[in-house]
Amino acid sequence: MPITIDLMETLWGQEAFNKGKYQGKLEGERLILKRLLERRFKTLPEWVLQRLNQATDEQLEIWSLKLFDVDTLEELF
């Protein structure tokens, strides 16, 4: 008889699930902010894309809240 293990009942499984969920949320936030930036400023320079790709969730939240209060990308970042 095969032994079955529910990975979500293991600490490792819960940690992996939570990490994946957080990474998915972060990527979604990056994508939405990138689209809004492109809509407002058109083509984004490479340095902006690098900043977005390296940003924490806190940075992404700050930038998204400031997006409509600035006139340039330099002011935002």
Short mmCIF file of C-alpha atoms in Angstrom, two decimals, residues 5-57:
data_model
loop_
_atom_site.label_atom_id
_atom_site.label_comp_id
_atom_site.label_asym_id
_atom_site.label_seq_id
_atom_site.Cartn_x
_atom_site.Cartn_y
_atom_site.Cartn_z
CA ILE A 5 1.90 12.65 2.40
CA ASP A 6 0.07 15.94 2.18
CA LEU A 7 2.89 18.42 1.62
CA MET A 8 0.78 21.25 2.99
CA GLU A 9 0.82 19.48 6.34
CA THR A 10 4.61 19.68 6.46
CA LEU A 11 6.55 22.75 7.50
CA TRP A 12 8.54 22.58 4.26
CA GLY A 13 5.35 22.45 2.19
CA GLN A 14 3.82 25.42 3.96
CA GLU A 15 7.00 27.46 3.59
CA ALA A 16 7.28 26.64 -0.11
CA PHE A 17 3.63 27.50 -0.68
CA ASN A 18 3.94 30.82 1.16
CA LYS A 19 7.13 31.72 -0.68
CA GLY A 20 5.51 30.97 -4.03
CA LYS A 21 2.42 32.94 -3.10
CA TYR A 22 4.56 35.95 -2.07
CA GLN A 23 6.65 35.77 -5.25
CA GLY A 24 3.49 35.63 -7.37
CA LYS A 25 2.06 38.67 -5.58
CA LEU A 26 5.31 40.58 -6.08
CA GLU A 27 5.45 39.76 -9.79
CA GLY A 28 1.84 40.87 -10.21
CA GLU A 29 2.55 44.18 -8.47
CA ARG A 30 5.61 44.71 -10.68
CA LEU A 31 3.64 44.02 -13.83
CA ILE A 32 0.80 46.38 -12.93
CA LEU A 33 3.18 49.19 -11.97
CA LYS A 34 5.20 48.64 -15.17
CA ARG A 35 2.03 48.89 -17.27
CA LEU A 36 0.94 52.07 -15.51
CA LEU A 37 4.39 53.59 -15.98
CA GLU A 38 4.38 52.69 -19.68
CA ARG A 39 0.93 54.20 -20.06
CA ARG A 40 2.06 57.44 -18.45
CA PHE A 41 5.68 57.75 -19.64
CA LYS A 42 5.67 55.50 -22.76
CA THR A 43 8.86 53.48 -23.30
CA LEU A 44 10.72 52.88 -20.04
CA PRO A 45 14.50 53.17 -19.88
CA GLU A 46 16.52 50.15 -18.83
CA TRP A 47 17.38 51.65 -15.44
CA VAL A 48 13.68 51.84 -14.56
CA LEU A 49 13.12 48.21 -15.55
CA GLN A 50 16.09 47.19 -13.39
CA ARG A 51 14.71 49.13 -10.42
CA LEU A 52 11.32 47.45 -10.86
CA ASN A 53 12.85 43.98 -11.10
CA GLN A 54 14.89 44.48 -7.92
CA ALA A 55 12.19 46.24 -5.89
CA THR A 56 10.72 44.97 -2.65
CA ASP A 57 7.00 44.97 -2.07
#
